[in-house]
Short mmCIF file of C-alpha atoms in Angstrom, two decimals:
data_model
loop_
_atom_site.label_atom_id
_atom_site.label_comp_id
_atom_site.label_asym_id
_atom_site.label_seq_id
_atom_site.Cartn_x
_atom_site.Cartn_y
_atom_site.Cartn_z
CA UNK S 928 0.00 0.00 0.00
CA UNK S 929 1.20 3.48 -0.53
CA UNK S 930 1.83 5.13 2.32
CA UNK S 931 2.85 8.62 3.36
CA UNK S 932 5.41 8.41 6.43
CA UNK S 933 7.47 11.51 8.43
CA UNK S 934 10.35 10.00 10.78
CA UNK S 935 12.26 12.22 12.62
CA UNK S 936 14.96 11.23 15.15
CA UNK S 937 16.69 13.66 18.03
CA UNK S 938 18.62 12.46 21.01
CA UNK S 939 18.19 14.55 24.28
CA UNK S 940 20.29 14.92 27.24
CA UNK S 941 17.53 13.10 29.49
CA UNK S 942 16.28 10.28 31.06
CA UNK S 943 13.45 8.28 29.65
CA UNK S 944 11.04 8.77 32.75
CA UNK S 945 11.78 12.96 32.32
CA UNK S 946 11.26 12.64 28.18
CA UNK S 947 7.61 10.26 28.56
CA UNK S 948 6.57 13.23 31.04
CA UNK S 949 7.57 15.74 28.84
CA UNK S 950 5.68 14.20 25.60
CA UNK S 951 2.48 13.77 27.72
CA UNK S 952 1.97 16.23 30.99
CA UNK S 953 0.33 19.61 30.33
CA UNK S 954 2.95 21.91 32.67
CA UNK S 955 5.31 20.69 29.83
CA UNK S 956 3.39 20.76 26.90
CA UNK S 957 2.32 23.94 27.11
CA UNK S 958 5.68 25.23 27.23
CA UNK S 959 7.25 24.26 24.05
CA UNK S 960 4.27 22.14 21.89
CA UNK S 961 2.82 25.46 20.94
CA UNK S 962 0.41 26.01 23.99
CA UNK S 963 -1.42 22.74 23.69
CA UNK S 964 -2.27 20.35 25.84
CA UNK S 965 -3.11 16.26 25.61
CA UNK S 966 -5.72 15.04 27.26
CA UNK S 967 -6.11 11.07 27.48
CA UNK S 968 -6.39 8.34 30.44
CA UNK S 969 -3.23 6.69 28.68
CA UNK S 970 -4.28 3.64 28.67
CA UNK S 971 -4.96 1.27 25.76
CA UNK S 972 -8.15 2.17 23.80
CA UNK S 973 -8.18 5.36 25.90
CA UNK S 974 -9.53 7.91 24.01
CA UNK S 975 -6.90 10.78 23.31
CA UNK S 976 -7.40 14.72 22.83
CA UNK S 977 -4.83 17.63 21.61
CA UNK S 978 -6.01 21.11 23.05
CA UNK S 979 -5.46 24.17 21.91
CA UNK S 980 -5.44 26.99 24.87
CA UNK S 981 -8.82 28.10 24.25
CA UNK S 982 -9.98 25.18 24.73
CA UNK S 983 -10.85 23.09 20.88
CA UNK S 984 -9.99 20.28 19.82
CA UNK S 985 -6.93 20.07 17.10
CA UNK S 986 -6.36 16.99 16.78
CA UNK S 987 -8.30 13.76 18.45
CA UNK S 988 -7.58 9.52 18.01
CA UNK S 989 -6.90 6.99 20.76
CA UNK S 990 -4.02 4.88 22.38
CA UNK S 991 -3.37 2.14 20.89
CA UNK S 992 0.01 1.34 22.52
CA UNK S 993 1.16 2.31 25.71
CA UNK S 994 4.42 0.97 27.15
CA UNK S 995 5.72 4.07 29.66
CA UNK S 996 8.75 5.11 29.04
CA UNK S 997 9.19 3.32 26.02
CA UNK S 998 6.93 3.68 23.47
CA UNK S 999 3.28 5.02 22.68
CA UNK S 1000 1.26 4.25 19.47
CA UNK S 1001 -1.43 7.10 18.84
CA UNK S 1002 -4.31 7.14 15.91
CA UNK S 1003 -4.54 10.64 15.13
CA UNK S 1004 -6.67 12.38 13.24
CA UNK S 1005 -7.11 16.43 12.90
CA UNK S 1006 -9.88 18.27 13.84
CA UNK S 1007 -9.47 22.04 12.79
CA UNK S 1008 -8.67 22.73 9.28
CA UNK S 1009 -11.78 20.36 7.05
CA UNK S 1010 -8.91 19.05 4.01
CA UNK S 1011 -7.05 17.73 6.84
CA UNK S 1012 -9.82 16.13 8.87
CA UNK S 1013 -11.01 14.38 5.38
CA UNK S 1014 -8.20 12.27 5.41
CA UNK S 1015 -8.86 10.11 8.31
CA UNK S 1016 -6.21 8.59 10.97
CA UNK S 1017 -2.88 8.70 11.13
CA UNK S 1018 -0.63 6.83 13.27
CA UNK S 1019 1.46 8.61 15.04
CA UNK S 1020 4.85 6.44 17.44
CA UNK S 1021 6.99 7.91 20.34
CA UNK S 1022 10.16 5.74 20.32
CA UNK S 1023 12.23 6.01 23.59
CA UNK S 1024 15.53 4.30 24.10
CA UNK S 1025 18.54 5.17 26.23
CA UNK S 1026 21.76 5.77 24.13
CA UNK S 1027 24.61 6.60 26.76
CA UNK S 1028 23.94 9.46 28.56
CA UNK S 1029 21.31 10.54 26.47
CA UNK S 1030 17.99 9.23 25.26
CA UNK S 1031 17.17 8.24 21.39
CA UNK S 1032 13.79 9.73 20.79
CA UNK S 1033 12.38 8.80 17.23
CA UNK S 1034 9.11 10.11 16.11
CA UNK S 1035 7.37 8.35 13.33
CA UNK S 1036 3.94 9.93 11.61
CA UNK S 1037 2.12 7.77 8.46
CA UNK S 1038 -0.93 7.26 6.77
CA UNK S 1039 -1.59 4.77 4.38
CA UNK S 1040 -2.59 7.15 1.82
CA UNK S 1041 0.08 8.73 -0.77
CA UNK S 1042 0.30 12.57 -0.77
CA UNK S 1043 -0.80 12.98 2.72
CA UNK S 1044 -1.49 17.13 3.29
CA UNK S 1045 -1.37 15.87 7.28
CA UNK S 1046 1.54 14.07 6.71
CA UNK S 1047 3.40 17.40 4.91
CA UNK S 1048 1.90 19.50 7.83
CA UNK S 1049 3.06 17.78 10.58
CA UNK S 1050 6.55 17.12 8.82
CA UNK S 1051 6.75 21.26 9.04
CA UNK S 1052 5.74 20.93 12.84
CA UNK S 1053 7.64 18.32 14.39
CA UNK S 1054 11.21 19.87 13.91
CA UNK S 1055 10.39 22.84 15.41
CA UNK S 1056 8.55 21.27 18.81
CA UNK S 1057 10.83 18.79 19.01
CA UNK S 1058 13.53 21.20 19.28
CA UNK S 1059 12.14 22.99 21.32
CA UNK S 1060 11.41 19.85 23.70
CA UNK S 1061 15.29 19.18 23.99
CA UNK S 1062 15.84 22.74 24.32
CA UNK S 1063 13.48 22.23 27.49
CA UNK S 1064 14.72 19.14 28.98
CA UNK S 1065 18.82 20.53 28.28
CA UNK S 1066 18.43 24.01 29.96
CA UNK S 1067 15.14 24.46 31.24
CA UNK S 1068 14.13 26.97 28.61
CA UNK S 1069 12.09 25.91 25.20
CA UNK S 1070 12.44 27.87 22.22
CA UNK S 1071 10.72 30.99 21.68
CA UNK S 1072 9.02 30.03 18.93
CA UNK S 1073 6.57 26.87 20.01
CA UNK S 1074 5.34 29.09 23.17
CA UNK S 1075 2.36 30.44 22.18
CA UNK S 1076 -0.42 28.67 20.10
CA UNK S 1077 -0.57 30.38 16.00
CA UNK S 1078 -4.34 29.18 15.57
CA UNK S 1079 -3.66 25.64 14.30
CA UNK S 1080 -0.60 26.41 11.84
CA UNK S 1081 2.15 24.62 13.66
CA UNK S 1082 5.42 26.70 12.76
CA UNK S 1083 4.14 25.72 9.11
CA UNK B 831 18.97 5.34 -11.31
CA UNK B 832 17.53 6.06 -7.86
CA UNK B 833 18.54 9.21 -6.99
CA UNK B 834 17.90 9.27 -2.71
CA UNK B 835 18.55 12.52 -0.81
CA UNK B 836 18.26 12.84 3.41
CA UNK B 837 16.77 15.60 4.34
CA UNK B 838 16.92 17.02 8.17
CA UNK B 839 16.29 20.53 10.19
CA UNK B 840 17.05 21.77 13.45
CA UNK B 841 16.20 24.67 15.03
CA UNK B 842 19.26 25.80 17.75
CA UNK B 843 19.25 28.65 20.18
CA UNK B 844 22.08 30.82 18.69
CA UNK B 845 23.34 32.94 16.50
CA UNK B 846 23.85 32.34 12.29
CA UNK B 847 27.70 33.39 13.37
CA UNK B 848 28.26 30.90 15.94
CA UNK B 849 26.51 28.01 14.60
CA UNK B 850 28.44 28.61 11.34
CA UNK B 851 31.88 28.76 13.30
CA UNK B 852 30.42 25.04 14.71
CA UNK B 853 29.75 23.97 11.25
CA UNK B 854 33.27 24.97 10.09
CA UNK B 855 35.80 24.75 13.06
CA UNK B 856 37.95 21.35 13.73
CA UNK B 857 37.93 22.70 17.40
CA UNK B 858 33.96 22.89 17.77
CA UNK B 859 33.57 20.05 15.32
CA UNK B 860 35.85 17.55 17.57
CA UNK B 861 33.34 18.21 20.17
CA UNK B 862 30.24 17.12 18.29
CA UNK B 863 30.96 14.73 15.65
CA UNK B 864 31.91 11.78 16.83
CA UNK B 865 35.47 13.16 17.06
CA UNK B 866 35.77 14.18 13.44
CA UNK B 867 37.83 17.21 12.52
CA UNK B 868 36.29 19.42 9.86
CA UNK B 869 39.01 20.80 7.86
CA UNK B 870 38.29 23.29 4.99
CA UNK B 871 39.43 26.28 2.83
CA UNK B 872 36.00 28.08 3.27
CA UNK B 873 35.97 29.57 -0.24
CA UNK B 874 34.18 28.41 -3.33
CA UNK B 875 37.00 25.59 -4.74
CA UNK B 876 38.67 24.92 -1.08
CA UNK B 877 39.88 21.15 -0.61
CA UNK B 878 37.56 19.40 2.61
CA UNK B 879 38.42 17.04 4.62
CA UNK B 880 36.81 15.24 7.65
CA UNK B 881 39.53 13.71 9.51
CA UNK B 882 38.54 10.58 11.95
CA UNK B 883 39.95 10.86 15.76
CA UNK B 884 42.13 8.45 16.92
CA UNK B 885 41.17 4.93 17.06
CA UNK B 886 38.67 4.99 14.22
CA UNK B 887 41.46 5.65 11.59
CA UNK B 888 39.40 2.61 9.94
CA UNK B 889 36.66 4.74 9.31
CA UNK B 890 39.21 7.10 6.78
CA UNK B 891 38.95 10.49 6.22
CA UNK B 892 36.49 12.06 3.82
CA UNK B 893 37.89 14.45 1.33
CA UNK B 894 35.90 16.53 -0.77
CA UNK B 895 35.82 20.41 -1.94
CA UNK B 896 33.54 23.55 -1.11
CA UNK B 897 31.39 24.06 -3.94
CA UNK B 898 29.30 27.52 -2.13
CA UNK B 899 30.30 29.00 0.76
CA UNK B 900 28.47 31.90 2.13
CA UNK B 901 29.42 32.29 5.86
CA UNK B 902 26.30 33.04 8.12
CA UNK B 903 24.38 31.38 5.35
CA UNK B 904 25.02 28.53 3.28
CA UNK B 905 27.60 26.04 3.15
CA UNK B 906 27.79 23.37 -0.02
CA UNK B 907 30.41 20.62 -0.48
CA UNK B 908 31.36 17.53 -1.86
CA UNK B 909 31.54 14.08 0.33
CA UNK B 910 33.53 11.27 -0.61
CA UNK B 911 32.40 8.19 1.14
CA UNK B 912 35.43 5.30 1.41
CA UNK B 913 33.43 3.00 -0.87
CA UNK B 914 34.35 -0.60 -1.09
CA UNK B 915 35.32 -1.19 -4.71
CA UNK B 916 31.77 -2.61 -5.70
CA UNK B 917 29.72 0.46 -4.13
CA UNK B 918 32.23 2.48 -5.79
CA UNK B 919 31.70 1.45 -8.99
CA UNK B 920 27.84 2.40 -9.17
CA UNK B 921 28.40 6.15 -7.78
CA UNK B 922 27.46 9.10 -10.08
CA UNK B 923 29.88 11.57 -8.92
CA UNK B 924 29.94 12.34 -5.10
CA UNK B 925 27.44 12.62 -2.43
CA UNK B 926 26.74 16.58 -1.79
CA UNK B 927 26.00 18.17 1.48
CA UNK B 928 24.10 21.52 2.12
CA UNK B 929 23.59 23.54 4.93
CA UNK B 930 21.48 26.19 5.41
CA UNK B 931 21.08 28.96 7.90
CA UNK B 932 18.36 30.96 8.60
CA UNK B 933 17.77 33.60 11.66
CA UNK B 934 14.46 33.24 13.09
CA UNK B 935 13.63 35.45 16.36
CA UNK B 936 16.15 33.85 18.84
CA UNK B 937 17.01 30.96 17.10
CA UNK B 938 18.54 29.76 13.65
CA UNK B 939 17.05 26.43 11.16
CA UNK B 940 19.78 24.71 10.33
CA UNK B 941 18.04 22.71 7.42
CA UNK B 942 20.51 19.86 6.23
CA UNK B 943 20.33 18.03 2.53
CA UNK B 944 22.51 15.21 1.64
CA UNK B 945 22.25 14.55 -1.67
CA UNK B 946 23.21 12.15 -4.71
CA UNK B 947 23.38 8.93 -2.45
CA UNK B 948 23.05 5.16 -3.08
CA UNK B 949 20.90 3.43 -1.09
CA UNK B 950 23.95 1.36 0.56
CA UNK B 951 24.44 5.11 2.01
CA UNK B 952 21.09 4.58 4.19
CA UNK B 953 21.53 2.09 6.97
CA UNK B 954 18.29 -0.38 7.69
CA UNK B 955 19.58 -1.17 11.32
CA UNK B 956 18.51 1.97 13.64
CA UNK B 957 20.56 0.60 16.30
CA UNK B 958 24.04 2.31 15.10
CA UNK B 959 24.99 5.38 13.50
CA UNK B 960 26.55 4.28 10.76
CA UNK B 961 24.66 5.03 7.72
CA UNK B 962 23.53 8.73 6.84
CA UNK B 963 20.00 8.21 8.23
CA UNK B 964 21.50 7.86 11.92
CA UNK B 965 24.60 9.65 11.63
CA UNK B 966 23.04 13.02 10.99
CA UNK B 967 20.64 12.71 13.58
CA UNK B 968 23.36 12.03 16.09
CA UNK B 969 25.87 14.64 14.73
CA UNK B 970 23.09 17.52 14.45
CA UNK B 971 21.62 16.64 18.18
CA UNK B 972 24.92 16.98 19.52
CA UNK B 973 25.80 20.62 18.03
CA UNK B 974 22.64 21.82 19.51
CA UNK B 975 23.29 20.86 22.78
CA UNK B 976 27.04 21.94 22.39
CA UNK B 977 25.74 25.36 21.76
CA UNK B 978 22.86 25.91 23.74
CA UNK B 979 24.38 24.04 27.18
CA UNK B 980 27.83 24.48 26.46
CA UNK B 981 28.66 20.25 26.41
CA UNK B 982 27.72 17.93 23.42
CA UNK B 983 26.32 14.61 23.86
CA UNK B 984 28.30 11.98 25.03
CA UNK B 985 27.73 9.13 22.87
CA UNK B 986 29.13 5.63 23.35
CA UNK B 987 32.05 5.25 21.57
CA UNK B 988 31.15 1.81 19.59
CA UNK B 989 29.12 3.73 17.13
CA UNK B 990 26.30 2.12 18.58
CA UNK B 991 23.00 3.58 20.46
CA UNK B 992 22.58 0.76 22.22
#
């Protein structure tokens, strides 16, 4: 099948406990993942929100894999903008290994669909939060730029 | 034939004058890259070369030559991988590496494009960092926390994540 896959791999001065907090708490997501915050039980089949400050839903899906610290499995689909919501689910994985003194985190975001607009989107966004993540868990201070929400457009 | 390219950006806390001085100095480069010293005449024409730290003299030294060089900005050059005879053979000229700087607020994109490879350049195995897939990745990580913390990463030294 055709698929359209992002894969995007950063290693972080961390530990894998600090990195699975800072992928799914609130009082970290809000500070460098653009504002939002995820809302899910985290458990598997739990349903699984993304929040925008005010309070929408971007983006929505379940857990389909949950193995803390090491990896989560998410079906995501958005919820904002209709062209993207049209395409259906995505799965989105949070790989977490140790390497050394740092942790391996790979991100991987498909769909089996060719010419994913989703897939392109979120290829823009993840660079720029996950940056911003290591930038968080390395001095304490994300980047600038993945503070505040920018109505949906992820640092596109 | 395939033509494969690996494509990668970061976004670093800094300055377009600092991270180019990582990007170009043996000193910072030592620090980052797996020990490799990055040796270059940084005009359009200067000779390259990526010299490998002691103890992974097996890994040889990759020579190549600036093709643009724009400091604060862009940065083009040739790669020579040390292809075995067979993987030699099927090259169409050599690999070609781009950076790219761009200031944005108080940060900079480094956006990275490795270009012209085989696909024996791409390595299947995640759990090393040989291959360009997981060598960049590695390499790139490290410079940004070089520069924003003041210490790279420390990785194992068998070239291996595990």
């Amino acid at each position: 099948m055709q698929k359209s896959t992002f894969m995007y791999v950063t290693y972080i001065r961390t530990t894998p406990e600090k990195l699975w907090a800072a992928l799914t708490q609130p009082e970290f997501t809000r500070q460098y993942f653009f504002n939002t915050t995820q809302e899910s039980e985290w458990k598997p089949g739990a349903s699984w929100k993304m929040k925008a400050p005010d309070g929408s839903t971007t983006d929505g899906g379940e857990v389909i894999e949950i193995d803390p610290p090491n990896r989560l499995v998410l079906k995501w689909r958005h919820e904002l903008k209709p062209e993207l919501h049209a395409e259906g689910y995505s799965h989105m994985t949070y790989l977490i290994e140790k390497a050394g003194t740092a942790v391996k985190l790979t991100v991987t975001h498909e769909m089996d669909k060719a010419g994913s607009k989703l897939i392109e989107g979120v290829g823009h966004g993840w660079p720029t939060i996950l940056a911003s993540l290591k930038s968080l868990l390395e001095t304490g201070q994300p980047l600038e730029e993945t503070r505040q929400w920018k109505g949906g457009c992820k640092g596109e | 034939m395939e033509k494969i390219e690996f494509v990668y950006a970061a976004f670093i806390r800094t300055t377009p004058e600092k991270l180019w001085e990582a990007l170009t100095s043996g000193a910072f480069s030592e620090r980052y890259w797996f020990g490799f010293r990055f040796e270059a005449e940084l005009k359009a024409g200067g000779k390259l070369r990526i010299l490998p730290p002691k103890g992974m003299e097996q890994n040889g030294d990759h020579v190549g030559e600036i093709l643009v060089c724009e400091p604060g900005r862009k940065l083009v050059y040739t790669w020579k991988q040390n292809d075995k005879p067979e993987i030699a053979q099927k090259r169409d000229g050599l690999s070609r590496v781009t950076y790219e700087l761009t200031p944005m607020g108080t940060q900079v994109k480094l956006r990275l494009i490795h270009e012209n490879l085989l696909p024996e350049d791409i390595e299947k195995d995640p759990n090393t960092f040989g291959g360009i897939n997981n060598g960049w990745p590695a390499v790139i990580s490290s410079l940004k926390s070089l520069l924003e913390t003041g210490e790279a990463i420390a990785f194992s030294p068998a070239c291996s994540t595990k």
